[in-house]
Amino acid sequence: MATASVAFKSREDHRKQLELEEARKAGLAPAEVDEDGKEINPHIPQYMSSAPWYLNAERPSLKHQRKWKSDPNYTKSWYDRGAKIFQAEKYRKGACENCGAMTHDAKSCMERPRKKGAKWTNMHIAPDEKIETFELDYDGKRDRWNGYDASTYARVIERYEARDEARRKYLKEQQLKKLEEKNSKNEGEGEGEGGEISDEEDDDDALKVDEAKVDESKQMDFAKVEKRVRTTGGGSTGTVRNLRIREDTAKYLLNLDVNSSYYDPKTRSMREDPLPDADPNEKFYEGDNQYRMSGQALEFKQLNIHAWEAFDKGQDIHMQAAPSQAELLFKNYKVIKEKLKSKTKDTIMEKYGNAATEEEIPMELLLGQSERQVEYDRAGRIIKGMETSLPKSKYEEDVFINNHTSVWGSWWKDHQWGYKCCKQTIRNSYCTGAAGIEAAEAATDLMKSNIARKASSEDAPAPAQEKKHVTWGTDVPEDLVLDEKLLTEALKKEEEKRREEKDERKRKYNVRWNDEVTAEEMEAYRMKRVHHDDPMKDFLN
């Protein structure tokens, strides 16, 4: 058997250790114990994870890998929450300006901010908190439940037990109520038949009541939870309610056709009906979609649709972010919609009446009997007694305004409507009668005569006047007579003028201009002017 190898400082230490072990085996020396006070078997090495069965070892361990001695400075205690130490009567320097406690400042104060702090009022000084510091070991720092009081969980257990007790009590009362109603009903029937009830029936009713009081386990069967252990790796992976009797045929065995409804083994769902052609009265399963379109599933779908539509219309509503708000808005919407619907119904009934609540029509009218005499010919046409009535319009008829004797639109002329009584085409005009018609005809005749006179005067053209062109115009009259000497002088002046324009150095300082232009000077200007459109302008000079 392998033993633990221990390094000794000298041979003497090794010899003492062997003597101590021999003394312990003989029972002359006390046995070595661990930190829990249990005896350590010297034949079992302390590094073994599991000891042989024949050594009768109670606790094999890896003690050499542990820290043998625990540090006395480490503690497992926790903060004393809400503990107070000292409460002063006056404000102390350096204390919190808001509440007056010395253990924190105003920035980290957890009290409600006062209108005037304790520093200025010197009243209602808060007590100092108990501040503790702990030096935790490795496990203590990582302990999630450090400082947890297990006694607080008793409140949760009490709350759930009270709820279950109230539920059981309510179910018992409902069952007793049903039995009492049934008993009273049977008593009423017995009194009608003869008023005799046997003692055996009374005993049976009492037995039923006792069974209702005693039997409470069957009422809680629905809340029974079973573990699923038929998993790939074994063991339980969750819980499932016992909702189906195991003798029933599984949904995926109802129709073995490959092309029938799809069964998803992961979610155990089959949405479509596996037997769509079967009699619905004989089917107990019609697919999972029947649950989606009935009961609270349909209401939940309507709630989602309402939330989407309200969000599209600009309301700040979200089904996942604020479900309570969405449900409250949906309830308000349904109430308002119902009120609007009833209001519309009442308005229609006030206007048109309700035939269901009115008095019954007399039998004479229902059978079509009356004292009116109607005569028919051999072909079945009405000769006398039932004249056809003209249908009435929803608009006002035969209403005359402004002293008119006919309605608007009874006269038409020149693409205009008017009144037949006065032949006026203005809607709001006052009726003038026959005098207005004569005056309108006279005005029309006068207007026609004026138009004819104007047309005849425009036909005769006015005599054209001869236009005399000025001497400096663009058009030269034919009867213009020019002096040859004056024209020669004007040509010379025009050449000198053009020469000066080409060379500005020859222009004199004092230049006199004559604004009067004679016919000869104008003719000289025309003769010397350059015509830019003339194709022979380059060959003139």
XYZ file of C-alpha atoms in Angstrom:
541
model
C 0.000 0.000 0.000
C 1.333 3.400 -0.896
C 1.925 5.842 1.919
C 2.226 9.556 1.993
C 5.747 10.774 1.546
C 6.656 13.291 4.254
C 9.884 15.268 4.332
C 11.539 15.411 7.797
C 14.240 17.797 8.960
C 16.433 15.049 10.494
C 16.603 11.324 11.266
C 15.565 12.050 14.846
C 12.282 13.575 13.723
C 11.630 10.577 11.516
C 12.325 8.176 14.409
C 9.943 10.102 16.726
C 7.192 10.017 14.128
C 7.527 6.209 13.769
C 7.413 5.703 17.555
C 4.297 7.893 17.779
C 2.539 5.846 15.130
C 3.449 2.568 16.898
C 2.120 3.957 20.195
C -1.126 5.006 18.537
C -1.577 1.535 17.060
C -1.074 -0.015 20.517
C -3.558 2.490 22.050
C -0.903 4.116 24.250
C -1.057 7.565 22.495
C -4.083 9.675 21.503
C -5.248 9.327 17.908
C -4.822 12.211 15.456
C -8.026 14.089 14.736
C -9.014 16.447 11.918
C -10.477 19.920 12.202
C -13.992 18.473 12.692
C -12.859 16.349 15.669
C -13.002 12.992 13.849
C -10.207 10.435 14.104
C -7.915 10.113 11.101
C -7.094 6.582 9.974
C -3.285 6.373 9.665
C -3.504 3.614 7.050
C -5.377 5.856 4.559
C -3.292 8.395 2.676
C -4.860 11.842 2.907
C -4.563 12.480 -0.794
C -6.902 9.627 -1.829
C -10.294 10.559 -3.205
C -11.946 7.230 -2.226
C -10.678 4.717 0.370
C -10.839 0.902 0.020
C -13.883 -0.695 1.581
C -11.869 -2.875 3.927
C -10.285 0.100 5.748
C -13.655 1.280 7.178
C -12.771 4.906 6.452
C -15.583 7.299 7.108
C -14.219 10.465 5.461
C -11.532 10.209 2.807
C -10.458 13.657 1.698
C -7.855 15.744 -0.022
C -6.811 17.407 3.169
C -3.320 18.247 1.993
C -4.786 20.529 -0.671
C -6.836 22.565 1.818
C -5.835 25.384 4.078
C -5.474 23.488 7.359
C -5.907 26.367 9.717
C -8.641 28.928 9.195
C -7.794 32.581 9.722
C -9.433 33.853 12.938
C -9.861 37.307 11.408
C -12.369 36.013 8.865
C -16.044 36.171 9.854
C -19.345 34.909 8.500
C -21.521 37.596 10.088
C -23.385 40.204 8.060
C -24.581 43.775 8.348
C -27.230 44.623 10.914
C -29.698 46.283 8.603
C -31.596 49.288 9.880
C -29.732 49.418 13.206
C -29.315 52.821 14.830
C -26.624 53.841 17.365
C -27.137 57.308 18.818
C -29.694 60.042 18.275
C -28.555 63.562 19.044
C -30.799 66.399 20.183
C -28.897 69.207 18.464
C -27.114 69.566 15.158
C -23.434 68.623 15.248
C -20.728 70.060 13.096
C -19.898 67.860 10.096
C -23.247 66.037 10.190
C -25.674 65.708 7.289
C -27.257 69.074 6.511
C -30.564 67.428 5.607
C -31.258 64.953 8.451
C -28.485 65.638 10.986
C -26.871 62.165 11.113
C -23.090 61.990 11.468
C -22.605 58.818 9.419
C -23.204 60.350 5.987
C -23.261 63.677 4.147
C -26.126 65.509 2.447
C -25.242 64.110 -0.969
C -25.689 60.477 0.090
C -28.659 61.087 2.423
C -31.546 58.659 1.841
C -34.221 60.746 3.574
C -36.662 62.950 1.727
C -35.119 66.389 1.066
C -36.512 68.724 3.669
C -37.663 72.229 2.920
C -35.261 73.428 5.618
C -32.558 71.000 6.673
C -31.694 69.974 10.214
C -28.682 72.265 10.059
C -30.934 75.330 10.074
C -34.003 74.084 11.975
C -32.050 72.104 14.636
C -35.089 69.797 14.927
C -35.919 66.157 14.160
C -32.305 65.018 14.159
C -32.025 61.551 12.583
C -30.133 58.847 14.533
C -26.730 57.663 13.374
C -26.571 54.435 11.394
C -24.578 51.455 12.543
C -21.572 51.135 10.212
C -19.768 47.795 10.179
C -16.774 46.473 8.282
C -16.183 42.752 7.781
C -13.223 40.813 6.511
C -14.775 37.928 4.601
C -12.947 34.858 3.397
C -12.961 33.500 -0.138
C -16.296 31.702 0.220
C -17.913 34.507 2.163
C -17.243 37.048 -0.567
C -18.883 34.804 -3.150
C -21.825 33.618 -1.048
C -25.001 34.813 -2.764
C -27.144 34.067 0.286
C -24.902 35.758 2.811
C -27.052 37.812 5.171
C -30.312 36.206 4.032
C -32.839 35.581 6.782
C -34.569 32.271 6.076
C -37.418 33.145 8.427
C -38.676 35.765 5.964
C -39.662 33.014 3.548
C -42.328 31.916 6.016
C -44.394 34.925 4.895
C -44.385 33.662 1.315
C -45.454 30.191 2.468
C -48.231 31.672 4.604
C -49.513 33.755 1.690
C -49.681 30.777 -0.656
C -51.272 28.573 2.010
C -53.917 31.225 2.665
C -54.647 31.428 -1.059
C -55.011 27.646 -1.363
C -57.206 27.533 1.724
C -59.468 30.251 0.337
C -59.680 28.415 -2.978
C -60.610 25.133 -1.315
C -63.181 26.890 0.841
C -64.729 28.590 -2.190
C -64.945 25.345 -4.149
C -66.534 23.595 -1.183
C -69.127 26.355 -0.809
C -69.966 26.202 -4.505
C -70.453 22.461 -4.386
C -72.604 22.694 -1.244
C -74.656 25.423 -2.880
C -75.304 23.259 -5.930
C -76.364 20.334 -3.736
C -78.719 22.554 -1.726
C -80.313 23.891 -4.922
C -80.738 20.340 -6.170
C -82.295 19.295 -2.849
C -84.676 22.231 -2.847
C -85.677 21.431 -6.412
C -86.368 17.801 -5.511
C -88.389 18.920 -2.486
C -90.504 21.179 -4.689
C -91.208 18.352 -7.095
C -92.092 16.047 -4.185
C -94.560 18.539 -2.756
C -96.249 18.892 -6.139
C -96.664 15.170 -6.453
C -97.921 14.551 -2.953
C -95.559 16.059 -0.455
C -94.073 12.776 0.727
C -90.306 12.198 0.894
C -88.929 8.998 2.269
C -86.312 8.748 4.985
C -83.965 6.975 2.609
C -83.813 10.003 0.316
C -82.973 12.217 3.290
C -80.153 9.882 4.240
C -78.826 9.958 0.664
C -78.838 13.766 0.583
C -77.043 13.947 3.916
C -74.493 11.468 2.630
C -73.908 13.624 -0.459
C -73.338 16.699 1.703
C -70.877 14.787 3.879
C -69.027 13.590 0.791
C -68.798 17.174 -0.453
C -67.329 18.266 2.856
C -64.831 15.439 3.045
C -63.739 14.968 -0.565
C -61.336 17.771 -1.391
C -58.547 15.877 -3.105
C -60.446 15.381 -6.349
C -60.989 19.101 -6.700
C -57.242 19.696 -6.722
C -56.412 17.063 -9.346
C -56.012 19.679 -12.021
C -53.151 21.308 -10.141
C -51.282 18.013 -9.949
C -47.794 18.297 -11.450
C -45.864 15.367 -12.878
C -42.192 15.225 -13.882
C -41.115 14.325 -17.362
C -38.495 11.631 -17.179
C -38.681 10.233 -20.698
C -35.926 12.417 -22.097
C -32.843 11.579 -24.092
C -30.369 12.066 -21.257
C -32.694 10.782 -18.571
C -33.839 12.728 -15.539
C -36.459 15.430 -15.338
C -36.269 18.520 -17.560
C -39.384 20.304 -16.389
C -42.979 19.837 -15.336
C -46.174 19.219 -17.265
C -49.769 19.181 -16.097
C -51.730 15.971 -16.242
C -54.341 17.159 -18.747
C -54.880 14.078 -20.919
C -56.044 10.600 -20.084
C -53.394 8.137 -21.211
C -55.975 5.744 -22.653
C -56.941 8.315 -25.331
C -55.528 7.940 -28.814
C -52.607 10.277 -29.454
C -53.276 13.042 -31.942
C -50.570 11.839 -34.340
C -52.245 8.400 -34.527
C -55.667 9.690 -35.558
C -54.717 9.832 -39.237
C -51.731 7.785 -40.416
C -51.732 9.277 -43.907
C -48.349 10.818 -44.772
C -49.991 13.838 -46.429
C -52.313 14.559 -43.512
C -51.844 17.234 -40.839
C -48.261 17.861 -39.762
C -47.313 16.924 -36.200
C -44.401 18.756 -34.598
C -42.815 16.390 -32.052
C -40.818 19.141 -30.339
C -43.807 21.281 -29.369
C -46.329 18.375 -29.530
C -48.622 20.488 -31.669
C -50.791 19.665 -34.665
C -52.406 22.824 -35.949
C -54.640 21.449 -38.693
C -57.523 19.030 -38.281
C -56.267 15.454 -38.804
C -59.761 14.268 -39.812
C -61.395 17.126 -41.728
C -63.982 14.904 -43.457
C -65.225 13.169 -40.303
C -68.449 13.975 -38.488
C -67.791 16.925 -36.142
C -70.141 15.449 -33.546
C -67.955 12.359 -33.256
C -64.588 14.112 -33.151
C -62.999 15.080 -29.848
C -59.950 16.776 -31.433
C -60.096 19.251 -34.333
C -56.532 20.588 -34.320
C -54.782 23.203 -32.231
C -56.171 26.021 -34.366
C -59.573 25.591 -32.737
C -58.053 26.843 -29.483
C -56.472 29.825 -31.247
C -59.826 30.974 -32.633
C -61.916 30.640 -29.480
C -62.009 31.789 -25.882
C -59.350 34.083 -24.491
C -56.976 33.401 -27.405
C -59.318 35.309 -29.719
C -59.575 38.176 -27.231
C -55.783 38.305 -26.977
C -55.521 38.449 -30.763
C -58.023 41.335 -30.874
C -56.029 43.103 -28.172
C -52.840 42.809 -30.257
C -54.599 44.071 -33.376
C -56.007 47.053 -31.463
C -52.514 47.894 -30.128
C -51.013 47.770 -33.640
C -53.748 49.946 -35.144
C -53.530 52.482 -32.308
C -49.738 52.675 -32.721
C -50.130 53.260 -36.471
C -52.553 56.118 -35.751
C -50.034 57.884 -33.506
C -50.792 56.667 -29.985
C -47.896 55.728 -27.711
C -48.965 52.145 -27.004
C -46.985 48.921 -27.065
C -48.290 45.476 -26.160
C -44.974 44.057 -24.940
C -43.589 47.190 -23.259
C -46.789 48.184 -21.402
C -49.360 45.328 -21.514
C -51.502 46.741 -18.694
C -51.818 50.086 -20.459
C -52.701 48.370 -23.738
C -55.397 46.239 -22.062
C -56.883 49.259 -20.266
C -57.030 51.268 -23.496
C -58.662 48.313 -25.264
C -61.324 48.082 -22.533
C -62.008 51.828 -22.780
C -62.194 51.509 -26.550
C -64.803 48.737 -26.300
C -66.876 50.753 -23.825
C -66.796 53.874 -26.000
C -67.605 51.818 -29.097
C -70.601 50.226 -27.370
C -71.857 53.633 -26.229
C -71.519 55.056 -29.731
C -73.307 52.038 -31.168
C -76.222 52.381 -28.753
C -76.369 56.136 -29.369
C -76.555 55.598 -33.131
C -79.289 52.997 -32.620
C -81.307 55.362 -30.432
C -80.945 58.158 -32.972
C -82.216 55.941 -35.793
C -85.171 54.757 -33.684
C -86.080 58.325 -32.749
C -86.070 59.322 -36.395
C -87.711 56.299 -38.020
C -89.369 54.549 -35.095
C -89.217 50.924 -34.020
C -91.682 48.648 -35.727
C -91.150 45.932 -33.121
C -92.430 48.101 -30.256
C -95.336 49.758 -32.114
C -98.904 48.562 -31.954
C -99.941 45.680 -34.133
C -101.371 46.489 -37.558
C -105.107 45.791 -37.844
C -106.086 42.567 -39.512
C -108.053 44.480 -42.193
C -104.889 46.185 -43.382
C -102.823 43.000 -43.178
C -105.274 41.136 -45.416
C -105.617 44.068 -47.802
C -109.339 44.667 -47.207
C -110.790 48.170 -47.606
C -114.031 49.888 -48.690
C -112.429 51.504 -51.740
C -114.091 50.395 -55.012
C -111.808 49.712 -57.935
C -112.939 48.772 -61.467
C -110.783 46.669 -63.813
C -111.117 45.844 -67.505
C -110.767 42.397 -69.069
C -106.971 42.791 -69.387
C -106.644 43.589 -65.674
C -105.972 47.298 -66.104
C -107.464 49.741 -63.616
C -110.313 51.771 -65.083
C -111.582 53.681 -62.064
C -111.060 53.867 -58.340
C -107.265 53.782 -57.896
C -105.628 56.653 -59.732
C -101.857 56.504 -59.861
C -100.278 59.112 -57.606
C -97.256 61.022 -58.756
C -94.136 60.213 -56.784
C -92.990 62.995 -54.501
C -89.421 64.191 -54.304
C -87.440 64.926 -51.157
C -86.959 68.482 -52.433
C -89.522 71.281 -52.056
C -92.068 71.441 -54.862
C -94.376 74.242 -56.058
C -92.784 76.825 -53.745
C -92.950 80.293 -55.385
C -90.705 83.136 -54.211
C -90.548 86.886 -54.947
C -94.129 87.066 -56.281
C -93.410 84.571 -59.099
C -96.232 82.372 -60.351
C -93.899 79.693 -61.716
C -90.845 77.902 -60.348
C -87.249 78.458 -61.283
C -86.310 76.399 -64.326
C -89.733 76.550 -65.994
C -88.331 78.609 -68.906
C -85.256 78.073 -71.116
C -83.666 80.419 -73.665
C -80.185 80.904 -75.058
C -78.697 78.226 -72.788
C -80.095 79.867 -69.649
C -82.788 78.858 -67.153
C -85.390 81.313 -65.924
C -88.974 81.990 -64.809
C -91.795 81.406 -67.268
C -94.037 84.057 -65.714
C -91.693 87.006 -66.375
C -88.965 85.413 -68.557
C -86.151 86.528 -66.271
C -82.910 84.570 -66.029
C -81.790 85.934 -62.643
C -82.613 83.541 -59.806
C -83.305 86.094 -57.029
C -85.099 88.642 -59.236
C -88.568 90.008 -58.415
C -91.402 89.072 -60.747
C -92.433 91.912 -63.127
C -95.132 90.000 -65.023
C -96.232 90.951 -68.551
C -94.806 94.489 -68.258
C -91.386 93.066 -67.631
C -91.686 90.821 -70.690
C -92.610 93.834 -72.907
C -89.753 95.929 -71.501
C -87.288 93.081 -72.099
C -88.468 92.690 -75.708
C -88.161 96.468 -76.339
C -84.631 96.494 -74.896
C -83.709 93.542 -77.107
C -85.038 95.300 -80.238
C -83.149 98.494 -79.387
C -79.941 96.551 -78.862
C -80.359 94.798 -82.218
C -80.931 98.116 -84.077
C -77.816 99.619 -82.497
C -75.740 96.625 -83.488
C -77.023 96.872 -87.113
C -76.251 100.598 -87.287
C -72.733 100.071 -86.037
C -72.140 97.266 -88.515
C -73.305 99.440 -91.476
C -71.006 102.312 -90.417
C -68.006 100.017 -90.220
C -68.585 98.716 -93.775
C -67.808 102.173 -95.482
C -63.982 102.795 -95.246
C -62.775 106.282 -94.243
C -60.730 108.316 -96.831
C -57.006 107.731 -96.401
C -54.907 110.781 -95.623
C -51.564 111.300 -97.387
C -48.669 111.140 -95.054
C -45.985 113.744 -95.466
C -42.591 112.517 -94.422
C -40.222 114.819 -92.683
C -36.916 115.647 -94.315
C -34.898 113.722 -91.756
C -37.091 110.667 -91.799
C -36.328 107.357 -93.391
C -38.715 107.939 -96.299
C -37.887 110.831 -98.645
C -40.882 112.498 -100.387
C -40.832 112.684 -104.138
C -41.486 116.459 -104.364
C -38.359 117.307 -102.315
C -36.099 119.884 -104.170
C -32.463 120.236 -103.047
C -29.932 123.016 -103.823
C -26.834 121.589 -105.520
C -24.372 124.081 -103.932
C -25.691 123.578 -100.453
C -25.615 119.797 -100.981
C -21.918 119.975 -102.085
C -20.999 121.986 -98.996
C -22.913 119.607 -96.770
C -21.011 116.645 -98.261
C -17.681 118.354 -97.594
C -18.667 119.086 -93.978
C -19.734 115.471 -93.524
C -16.361 114.211 -94.823
C -14.451 116.574 -92.499
C -16.629 115.428 -89.605
C -15.896 111.785 -90.325
C -12.201 112.543 -90.625
C -12.217 114.183 -87.197
C -14.016 111.203 -85.721
C -11.264 108.889 -87.020
C -8.437 111.045 -85.593
C -9.428 112.707 -82.322
C -6.166 114.708 -82.185
C -7.442 117.056 -84.922
C -10.571 117.919 -82.894
C -10.420 121.518 -81.635
C -10.934 122.425 -78.022
C -13.772 124.929 -78.619
C -16.263 123.203 -80.865
C -19.548 124.774 -81.803
C -22.485 122.648 -82.772
C -25.434 123.711 -84.835
C -28.601 121.882 -83.898
C -30.506 123.015 -86.993
C -30.423 120.386 -89.717
C -31.267 121.378 -93.295
C -32.550 119.112 -96.051
C -29.179 119.213 -97.848
C -27.287 118.160 -94.667
C -29.734 115.312 -94.116
C -29.270 114.158 -97.707
C -25.459 114.330 -97.281
C -25.757 112.224 -94.099
C -27.809 109.638 -95.997
C -25.330 109.493 -98.844
C -22.301 109.090 -96.547
C -23.960 106.653 -94.143
C -22.652 103.088 -94.227
C -25.341 100.498 -94.882
C -24.250 97.383 -93.034
C -26.681 95.199 -94.969
C -25.325 96.373 -98.353
C -23.171 93.647 -99.959
C -21.169 96.325 -101.915
C -20.361 98.502 -98.866
C -16.649 97.581 -99.024
C -16.326 99.020 -102.576
C -17.936 102.456 -101.961
C -14.770 104.354 -100.908
